[in-house]
PDB file of C-alpha atoms in Angstrom:
ATOM      1  CA  UNK A   1     -68.932  39.782   6.212  1.00  0.00           C
ATOM      2  CA  UNK A   2     -71.349  38.469   3.596  1.00  0.00           C
ATOM      3  CA  UNK A   3     -71.287  34.676   3.365  1.00  0.00           C
ATOM      4  CA  UNK A   4     -71.428  34.768  -0.443  1.00  0.00           C
ATOM      5  CA  UNK A   5     -67.869  34.997  -1.810  1.00  0.00           C
ATOM      6  CA  UNK A   6     -66.989  38.018  -3.917  1.00  0.00           C
ATOM      7  CA  UNK A   7     -64.790  35.711  -6.010  1.00  0.00           C
ATOM      8  CA  UNK A   8     -65.030  31.928  -6.143  1.00  0.00           C
ATOM      9  CA  UNK A   9     -62.734  29.758  -8.240  1.00  0.00           C
ATOM     10  CA  UNK A  10     -62.587  25.985  -8.566  1.00  0.00           C
ATOM     11  CA  UNK A  11     -59.952  23.946 -10.414  1.00  0.00           C
ATOM     12  CA  UNK A  12     -59.037  26.928 -12.606  1.00  0.00           C
ATOM     13  CA  UNK A  13     -56.524  26.220 -15.342  1.00  0.00           C
ATOM     14  CA  UNK A  14     -54.756  28.647 -17.640  1.00  0.00           C
ATOM     15  CA  UNK A  15     -52.393  27.808 -20.471  1.00  0.00           C
ATOM     16  CA  UNK A  16     -50.275  29.961 -22.729  1.00  0.00           C
ATOM     17  CA  UNK A  17     -49.678  27.594 -25.589  1.00  0.00           C
ATOM     18  CA  UNK A  18     -47.923  24.538 -24.204  1.00  0.00           C
ATOM     19  CA  UNK A  19     -47.109  26.319 -20.934  1.00  0.00           C
ATOM     20  CA  UNK A  20     -49.554  25.589 -18.119  1.00  0.00           C
ATOM     21  CA  UNK A  21     -49.497  28.585 -15.781  1.00  0.00           C
ATOM     22  CA  UNK A  22     -52.421  27.775 -13.468  1.00  0.00           C
ATOM     23  CA  UNK A  23     -52.813  24.114 -12.529  1.00  0.00           C
ATOM     24  CA  UNK A  24     -56.254  23.432 -11.085  1.00  0.00           C
ATOM     25  CA  UNK A  25     -56.255  26.283  -8.580  1.00  0.00           C
ATOM     26  CA  UNK A  26     -59.175  26.681  -6.153  1.00  0.00           C
ATOM     27  CA  UNK A  27     -60.189  29.181  -3.484  1.00  0.00           C
ATOM     28  CA  UNK A  28     -62.400  32.154  -2.689  1.00  0.00           C
ATOM     29  CA  UNK A  29     -62.253  35.822  -1.729  1.00  0.00           C
ATOM     30  CA  UNK A  30     -64.901  36.911   0.756  1.00  0.00           C
ATOM     31  CA  UNK A  31     -66.741  40.225   0.671  1.00  0.00           C
ATOM     32  CA  UNK A  32     -64.815  42.855   2.627  1.00  0.00           C
ATOM     33  CA  UNK A  33     -61.696  40.713   2.784  1.00  0.00           C
ATOM     34  CA  UNK A  34     -58.151  41.707   1.870  1.00  0.00           C
ATOM     35  CA  UNK A  35     -56.176  38.819   0.366  1.00  0.00           C
ATOM     36  CA  UNK A  36     -52.505  39.059  -0.551  1.00  0.00           C
ATOM     37  CA  UNK A  37     -51.179  36.734  -3.244  1.00  0.00           C
ATOM     38  CA  UNK A  38     -47.460  36.108  -2.935  1.00  0.00           C
ATOM     39  CA  UNK A  39     -44.904  33.930  -4.681  1.00  0.00           C
ATOM     40  CA  UNK A  40     -41.867  33.974  -6.913  1.00  0.00           C
ATOM     41  CA  UNK A  41     -41.899  35.479 -10.408  1.00  0.00           C
ATOM     42  CA  UNK A  42     -43.592  33.146 -12.865  1.00  0.00           C
ATOM     43  CA  UNK A  43     -45.686  31.308 -10.272  1.00  0.00           C
ATOM     44  CA  UNK A  44     -48.970  32.475 -11.823  1.00  0.00           C
ATOM     45  CA  UNK A  45     -50.086  35.122  -9.335  1.00  0.00           C
ATOM     46  CA  UNK A  46     -50.558  37.979 -11.830  1.00  0.00           C
ATOM     47  CA  UNK A  47     -52.216  35.613 -14.296  1.00  0.00           C
ATOM     48  CA  UNK A  48     -54.730  34.556 -11.651  1.00  0.00           C
ATOM     49  CA  UNK A  49     -55.458  38.202 -10.852  1.00  0.00           C
ATOM     50  CA  UNK A  50     -56.015  38.995 -14.532  1.00  0.00           C
ATOM     51  CA  UNK A  51     -58.451  36.101 -14.782  1.00  0.00           C
ATOM     52  CA  UNK A  52     -60.595  37.720 -12.085  1.00  0.00           C
ATOM     53  CA  UNK A  53     -61.615  40.589 -14.386  1.00  0.00           C
ATOM     54  CA  UNK A  54     -61.460  38.601 -17.626  1.00  0.00           C
ATOM     55  CA  UNK A  55     -58.276  40.183 -18.951  1.00  0.00           C
ATOM     56  CA  UNK A  56     -57.320  36.521 -19.358  1.00  0.00           C
ATOM     57  CA  UNK A  57     -59.801  33.757 -20.129  1.00  0.00           C
ATOM     58  CA  UNK A  58     -59.407  30.472 -18.291  1.00  0.00           C
ATOM     59  CA  UNK A  59     -58.922  27.143 -20.062  1.00  0.00           C
ATOM     60  CA  UNK A  60     -60.597  24.984 -17.452  1.00  0.00           C
ATOM     61  CA  UNK A  61     -62.492  25.049 -14.163  1.00  0.00           C
ATOM     62  CA  UNK A  62     -65.071  27.525 -12.886  1.00  0.00           C
ATOM     63  CA  UNK A  63     -64.766  31.166 -11.872  1.00  0.00           C
ATOM     64  CA  UNK A  64     -67.518  33.358 -10.416  1.00  0.00           C
ATOM     65  CA  UNK A  65     -67.015  37.082  -9.730  1.00  0.00           C
ATOM     66  CA  UNK A  66     -69.853  39.008  -8.047  1.00  0.00           C
ATOM     67  CA  UNK A  67     -72.158  36.191  -9.081  1.00  0.00           C
ATOM     68  CA  UNK A  68     -71.165  36.396 -12.752  1.00  0.00           C
ATOM     69  CA  UNK A  69     -69.927  33.101 -14.185  1.00  0.00           C
ATOM     70  CA  UNK A  70     -66.952  34.296 -16.190  1.00  0.00           C
ATOM     71  CA  UNK A  71     -65.946  30.737 -17.061  1.00  0.00           C
ATOM     72  CA  UNK A  72     -68.454  31.058 -19.904  1.00  0.00           C
ATOM     73  CA  UNK A  73     -68.719  33.425 -22.841  1.00  0.00           C
ATOM     74  CA  UNK A  74     -69.947  36.838 -21.708  1.00  0.00           C
ATOM     75  CA  UNK A  75     -72.147  39.271 -23.567  1.00  0.00           C
ATOM     76  CA  UNK A  76     -70.739  42.756 -24.088  1.00  0.00           C
ATOM     77  CA  UNK A  77     -73.166  43.996 -21.435  1.00  0.00           C
ATOM     78  CA  UNK A  78     -71.958  41.401 -18.905  1.00  0.00           C
ATOM     79  CA  UNK A  79     -68.340  42.270 -19.655  1.00  0.00           C
ATOM     80  CA  UNK A  80     -69.023  45.979 -19.116  1.00  0.00           C
ATOM     81  CA  UNK A  81     -70.738  45.162 -15.823  1.00  0.00           C
ATOM     82  CA  UNK A  82     -67.781  43.057 -14.728  1.00  0.00           C
ATOM     83  CA  UNK A  83     -65.238  45.749 -15.604  1.00  0.00           C
ATOM     84  CA  UNK A  84     -67.331  48.381 -13.822  1.00  0.00           C
ATOM     85  CA  UNK A  85     -67.572  46.288 -10.654  1.00  0.00           C
ATOM     86  CA  UNK A  86     -63.955  45.093 -10.578  1.00  0.00           C
ATOM     87  CA  UNK A  87     -61.321  47.839 -10.537  1.00  0.00           C
ATOM     88  CA  UNK A  88     -57.695  47.058 -11.339  1.00  0.00           C
ATOM     89  CA  UNK A  89     -54.471  48.904 -10.609  1.00  0.00           C
ATOM     90  CA  UNK A  90     -51.432  47.793 -12.578  1.00  0.00           C
ATOM     91  CA  UNK A  91     -47.674  48.071 -12.089  1.00  0.00           C
ATOM     92  CA  UNK A  92     -47.626  50.817 -14.704  1.00  0.00           C
ATOM     93  CA  UNK A  93     -49.950  53.772 -14.277  1.00  0.00           C
ATOM     94  CA  UNK A  94     -51.478  53.854 -17.792  1.00  0.00           C
ATOM     95  CA  UNK A  95     -52.547  57.497 -17.536  1.00  0.00           C
ATOM     96  CA  UNK A  96     -53.221  59.399 -20.743  1.00  0.00           C
ATOM     97  CA  UNK A  97     -50.339  61.909 -20.940  1.00  0.00           C
ATOM     98  CA  UNK A  98     -52.256  64.470 -23.000  1.00  0.00           C
ATOM     99  CA  UNK A  99     -55.097  64.689 -20.453  1.00  0.00           C
ATOM    100  CA  UNK A 100     -55.176  66.349 -17.055  1.00  0.00           C
ATOM    101  CA  UNK A 101     -55.523  64.254 -13.928  1.00  0.00           C
ATOM    102  CA  UNK A 102     -59.181  65.249 -13.647  1.00  0.00           C
ATOM    103  CA  UNK A 103     -59.894  64.355 -17.276  1.00  0.00           C
ATOM    104  CA  UNK A 104     -58.187  60.967 -16.807  1.00  0.00           C
ATOM    105  CA  UNK A 105     -60.528  60.233 -13.907  1.00  0.00           C
ATOM    106  CA  UNK A 106     -63.689  61.426 -15.657  1.00  0.00           C
ATOM    107  CA  UNK A 107     -63.197  59.476 -18.869  1.00  0.00           C
ATOM    108  CA  UNK A 108     -64.420  55.999 -17.890  1.00  0.00           C
ATOM    109  CA  UNK A 109     -67.405  57.103 -15.765  1.00  0.00           C
ATOM    110  CA  UNK A 110     -68.626  59.221 -18.680  1.00  0.00           C
ATOM    111  CA  UNK A 111     -68.000  56.584 -21.365  1.00  0.00           C
ATOM    112  CA  UNK A 112     -68.878  53.396 -19.476  1.00  0.00           C
ATOM    113  CA  UNK A 113     -71.350  54.491 -16.793  1.00  0.00           C
ATOM    114  CA  UNK A 114     -72.960  57.270 -18.821  1.00  0.00           C
ATOM    115  CA  UNK A 115     -72.373  59.902 -16.150  1.00  0.00           C
ATOM    116  CA  UNK A 116     -72.544  63.577 -16.969  1.00  0.00           C
ATOM    117  CA  UNK A 117     -69.275  65.498 -16.918  1.00  0.00           C
ATOM    118  CA  UNK A 118     -70.517  67.435 -13.883  1.00  0.00           C
ATOM    119  CA  UNK A 119     -71.280  64.246 -11.954  1.00  0.00           C
ATOM    120  CA  UNK A 120     -68.077  62.477 -12.944  1.00  0.00           C
ATOM    121  CA  UNK A 121     -66.032  65.586 -12.078  1.00  0.00           C
ATOM    122  CA  UNK A 122     -67.596  65.745  -8.624  1.00  0.00           C
ATOM    123  CA  UNK A 123     -66.843  62.057  -8.056  1.00  0.00           C
ATOM    124  CA  UNK A 124     -63.284  62.450  -9.363  1.00  0.00           C
ATOM    125  CA  UNK A 125     -62.557  65.331  -6.998  1.00  0.00           C
ATOM    126  CA  UNK A 126     -63.929  63.306  -4.084  1.00  0.00           C
ATOM    127  CA  UNK A 127     -61.534  60.433  -4.772  1.00  0.00           C
ATOM    128  CA  UNK A 128     -58.601  62.702  -5.547  1.00  0.00           C
ATOM    129  CA  UNK A 129     -59.148  64.222  -2.131  1.00  0.00           C
ATOM    130  CA  UNK A 130     -59.279  60.718  -0.626  1.00  0.00           C
ATOM    131  CA  UNK A 131     -55.833  59.892  -2.039  1.00  0.00           C
ATOM    132  CA  UNK A 132     -54.494  63.312  -1.048  1.00  0.00           C
ATOM    133  CA  UNK A 133     -54.113  64.781  -4.533  1.00  0.00           C
ATOM    134  CA  UNK A 134     -57.021  67.172  -5.017  1.00  0.00           C
ATOM    135  CA  UNK A 135     -54.575  70.009  -5.674  1.00  0.00           C
ATOM    136  CA  UNK A 136     -53.227  68.061  -8.680  1.00  0.00           C
ATOM    137  CA  UNK A 137     -56.579  67.882 -10.479  1.00  0.00           C
ATOM    138  CA  UNK A 138     -55.442  70.184 -13.301  1.00  0.00           C
ATOM    139  CA  UNK A 139     -51.903  68.841 -13.536  1.00  0.00           C
ATOM    140  CA  UNK A 140     -50.691  66.527 -16.297  1.00  0.00           C
ATOM    141  CA  UNK A 141     -49.172  63.104 -15.563  1.00  0.00           C
ATOM    142  CA  UNK A 142     -45.663  64.245 -16.501  1.00  0.00           C
ATOM    143  CA  UNK A 143     -45.849  66.775 -13.642  1.00  0.00           C
ATOM    144  CA  UNK A 144     -46.401  64.026 -11.046  1.00  0.00           C
ATOM    145  CA  UNK A 145     -44.017  61.721  -9.200  1.00  0.00           C
ATOM    146  CA  UNK A 146     -44.363  57.969  -9.623  1.00  0.00           C
ATOM    147  CA  UNK A 147     -46.117  57.644  -6.278  1.00  0.00           C
ATOM    148  CA  UNK A 148     -48.550  60.402  -7.197  1.00  0.00           C
ATOM    149  CA  UNK A 149     -49.293  58.748 -10.553  1.00  0.00           C
ATOM    150  CA  UNK A 150     -50.110  55.479  -8.832  1.00  0.00           C
ATOM    151  CA  UNK A 151     -52.375  57.232  -6.326  1.00  0.00           C
ATOM    152  CA  UNK A 152     -54.144  58.875  -9.278  1.00  0.00           C
ATOM    153  CA  UNK A 153     -54.507  55.427 -10.877  1.00  0.00           C
ATOM    154  CA  UNK A 154     -56.122  54.140  -7.677  1.00  0.00           C
ATOM    155  CA  UNK A 155     -58.485  57.143  -7.598  1.00  0.00           C
ATOM    156  CA  UNK A 156     -59.352  56.510 -11.250  1.00  0.00           C
ATOM    157  CA  UNK A 157     -60.429  52.947 -10.437  1.00  0.00           C
ATOM    158  CA  UNK A 158     -62.437  54.131  -7.433  1.00  0.00           C
ATOM    159  CA  UNK A 159     -64.363  56.562  -9.637  1.00  0.00           C
ATOM    160  CA  UNK A 160     -66.137  53.535 -11.121  1.00  0.00           C
ATOM    161  CA  UNK A 161     -67.321  52.693  -7.590  1.00  0.00           C
ATOM    162  CA  UNK A 162     -66.135  49.075  -7.870  1.00  0.00           C
ATOM    163  CA  UNK A 163     -67.154  46.296  -5.494  1.00  0.00           C
ATOM    164  CA  UNK A 164     -63.719  44.674  -5.766  1.00  0.00           C
ATOM    165  CA  UNK A 165     -60.258  46.179  -6.250  1.00  0.00           C
ATOM    166  CA  UNK A 166     -57.410  44.192  -7.775  1.00  0.00           C
ATOM    167  CA  UNK A 167     -53.811  45.374  -7.375  1.00  0.00           C
ATOM    168  CA  UNK A 168     -51.046  43.849  -9.501  1.00  0.00           C
ATOM    169  CA  UNK A 169     -47.775  44.693  -7.726  1.00  0.00           C
ATOM    170  CA  UNK A 170     -48.776  48.375  -7.541  1.00  0.00           C
ATOM    171  CA  UNK A 171     -45.508  49.503  -5.935  1.00  0.00           C
ATOM    172  CA  UNK A 172     -43.005  47.500  -7.992  1.00  0.00           C
ATOM    173  CA  UNK A 173     -42.297  50.366 -10.431  1.00  0.00           C
ATOM    174  CA  UNK A 174     -41.799  52.958  -7.690  1.00  0.00           C
ATOM    175  CA  UNK A 175     -38.680  54.266  -6.030  1.00  0.00           C
ATOM    176  CA  UNK A 176     -38.474  52.925  -2.455  1.00  0.00           C
ATOM    177  CA  UNK A 177     -39.220  56.284  -0.845  1.00  0.00           C
ATOM    178  CA  UNK A 178     -42.521  56.536  -2.773  1.00  0.00           C
ATOM    179  CA  UNK A 179     -43.869  53.100  -1.842  1.00  0.00           C
ATOM    180  CA  UNK A 180     -45.241  54.166   1.538  1.00  0.00           C
ATOM    181  CA  UNK A 181     -47.646  56.780   0.184  1.00  0.00           C
ATOM    182  CA  UNK A 182     -49.320  54.232  -2.106  1.00  0.00           C
ATOM    183  CA  UNK A 183     -49.520  51.543   0.581  1.00  0.00           C
ATOM    184  CA  UNK A 184     -51.091  54.090   2.952  1.00  0.00           C
ATOM    185  CA  UNK A 185     -53.930  54.686   0.490  1.00  0.00           C
ATOM    186  CA  UNK A 186     -54.434  50.937   0.096  1.00  0.00           C
ATOM    187  CA  UNK A 187     -54.482  50.471   3.855  1.00  0.00           C
ATOM    188  CA  UNK A 188     -57.150  53.160   4.148  1.00  0.00           C
ATOM    189  CA  UNK A 189     -59.291  51.344   1.565  1.00  0.00           C
ATOM    190  CA  UNK A 190     -58.876  48.090   3.490  1.00  0.00           C
ATOM    191  CA  UNK A 191     -59.952  49.767   6.732  1.00  0.00           C
ATOM    192  CA  UNK A 192     -63.057  51.088   4.956  1.00  0.00           C
ATOM    193  CA  UNK A 193     -64.075  47.536   4.020  1.00  0.00           C
ATOM    194  CA  UNK A 194     -63.135  47.394   0.340  1.00  0.00           C
ATOM    195  CA  UNK A 195     -62.771  43.846  -0.997  1.00  0.00           C
ATOM    196  CA  UNK A 196     -59.175  43.709  -2.232  1.00  0.00           C
ATOM    197  CA  UNK A 197     -56.881  41.182  -3.874  1.00  0.00           C
ATOM    198  CA  UNK A 198     -53.264  42.306  -3.895  1.00  0.00           C
ATOM    199  CA  UNK A 199     -50.371  40.675  -5.718  1.00  0.00           C
ATOM    200  CA  UNK A 200     -47.404  42.026  -3.807  1.00  0.00           C
ATOM    201  CA  UNK A 201     -43.813  41.604  -2.696  1.00  0.00           C
ATOM    202  CA  UNK A 202     -44.410  43.971   0.240  1.00  0.00           C
ATOM    203  CA  UNK A 203     -44.439  41.409   3.035  1.00  0.00           C
ATOM    204  CA  UNK A 204     -44.858  43.937   5.829  1.00  0.00           C
ATOM    205  CA  UNK A 205     -47.952  45.337   4.105  1.00  0.00           C
ATOM    206  CA  UNK A 206     -49.317  41.814   3.639  1.00  0.00           C
ATOM    207  CA  UNK A 207     -48.747  41.011   7.303  1.00  0.00           C
ATOM    208  CA  UNK A 208     -50.331  44.220   8.609  1.00  0.00           C
ATOM    209  CA  UNK A 209     -53.231  44.742   6.180  1.00  0.00           C
ATOM    210  CA  UNK A 210     -54.230  41.418   4.596  1.00  0.00           C
ATOM    211  CA  UNK A 211     -56.697  39.081   6.279  1.00  0.00           C
ATOM    212  CA  UNK A 212     -55.304  36.106   4.405  1.00  0.00           C
ATOM    213  CA  UNK A 213     -52.321  35.196   2.267  1.00  0.00           C
ATOM    214  CA  UNK A 214     -52.216  32.782  -0.669  1.00  0.00           C
ATOM    215  CA  UNK A 215     -48.747  31.498  -1.494  1.00  0.00           C
ATOM    216  CA  UNK A 216     -48.554  30.290  -5.079  1.00  0.00           C
ATOM    217  CA  UNK A 217     -45.907  27.918  -6.328  1.00  0.00           C
ATOM    218  CA  UNK A 218     -45.806  26.543  -9.872  1.00  0.00           C
ATOM    219  CA  UNK A 219     -49.392  27.507 -10.593  1.00  0.00           C
ATOM    220  CA  UNK A 220     -50.933  26.062  -7.448  1.00  0.00           C
ATOM    221  CA  UNK A 221     -51.813  27.301  -3.962  1.00  0.00           C
ATOM    222  CA  UNK A 222     -49.115  25.697  -1.849  1.00  0.00           C
ATOM    223  CA  UNK A 223     -50.046  27.385   1.409  1.00  0.00           C
ATOM    224  CA  UNK A 224     -52.795  29.690   2.649  1.00  0.00           C
ATOM    225  CA  UNK A 225     -54.067  31.051   5.929  1.00  0.00           C
ATOM    226  CA  UNK A 226     -54.157  34.167   8.056  1.00  0.00           C
ATOM    227  CA  UNK A 227     -51.495  36.653   7.010  1.00  0.00           C
ATOM    228  CA  UNK A 228     -49.662  36.677  10.327  1.00  0.00           C
ATOM    229  CA  UNK A 229     -49.698  32.901  10.644  1.00  0.00           C
ATOM    230  CA  UNK A 230     -48.494  32.171   7.113  1.00  0.00           C
ATOM    231  CA  UNK A 231     -45.788  34.839   7.143  1.00  0.00           C
ATOM    232  CA  UNK A 232     -44.578  34.138  10.670  1.00  0.00           C
ATOM    233  CA  UNK A 233     -44.868  30.350  10.795  1.00  0.00           C
ATOM    234  CA  UNK A 234     -44.561  29.039   7.218  1.00  0.00           C
ATOM    235  CA  UNK A 235     -45.036  25.287   6.918  1.00  0.00           C
ATOM    236  CA  UNK A 236     -43.740  24.401   3.468  1.00  0.00           C
ATOM    237  CA  UNK A 237     -40.020  24.426   2.703  1.00  0.00           C
ATOM    238  CA  UNK A 238     -40.688  26.392  -0.473  1.00  0.00           C
ATOM    239  CA  UNK A 239     -42.427  29.196   1.426  1.00  0.00           C
ATOM    240  CA  UNK A 240     -39.687  29.238   4.069  1.00  0.00           C
ATOM    241  CA  UNK A 241     -37.111  29.697   1.305  1.00  0.00           C
ATOM    242  CA  UNK A 242     -39.180  32.398  -0.386  1.00  0.00           C
ATOM    243  CA  UNK A 243     -39.649  34.403   2.819  1.00  0.00           C
ATOM    244  CA  UNK A 244     -35.976  34.098   3.749  1.00  0.00           C
ATOM    245  CA  UNK A 245     -35.174  36.120   0.630  1.00  0.00           C
ATOM    246  CA  UNK A 246     -37.687  38.845   1.387  1.00  0.00           C
ATOM    247  CA  UNK A 247     -36.919  41.874   3.517  1.00  0.00           C
ATOM    248  CA  UNK A 248     -39.462  42.835   6.129  1.00  0.00           C
ATOM    249  CA  UNK A 249     -39.460  43.580   9.807  1.00  0.00           C
ATOM    250  CA  UNK A 250     -41.241  41.260  12.198  1.00  0.00           C
ATOM    251  CA  UNK A 251     -43.799  42.795  14.537  1.00  0.00           C
TER     252      UNK A 251
END
């Protein structure tokens, strides 16, 4: 792995009005690493993830992503570069319903990267094949299952050829029987060396795929370490309580 972190954050703070969501949080994500962020609702995990691609601006501390200091004001060119290099997959799929799957995937590469339609279409078909949905290229979102929509959303992010992928609870809106197909795609990306930060409640996935786990509590990192160590031998009482409420098989 490269010794230069893909993401580095030091004493990051984030407030929403009088509510302090992130309280001087520090850490780093290494190149090629998969890091799972876990914690109860409202602990700040999704907010931290959104700070990584400047969907939220921080109120204090320092944050570097791919060498870009996003603690400071960014030019429009720097912001475009950041968004091109950092892909994000949300809980909801955010596909344009009036466009085919292929057109959804081609839109950003054409508009943001300046690719030709022929080039972007070739790239889109490559990534649709990677997520097992090439045959759905001409379908519309309403013709897809929830799991298929999320796999399309992952392929759409990959079409920008990002250096980092962020996942914000990507399976939380899916029926249980559809979760596995999305996690399988994410596991494949991890095995191929993609730098990934995943906010998730899927503890088995975190244990099997993540290199490290960050457990957030009240806007701070309360515990971190290798995924198997943190999830098997939690030290803090708060993490022990949290894991006791989660359902996952030990291996």
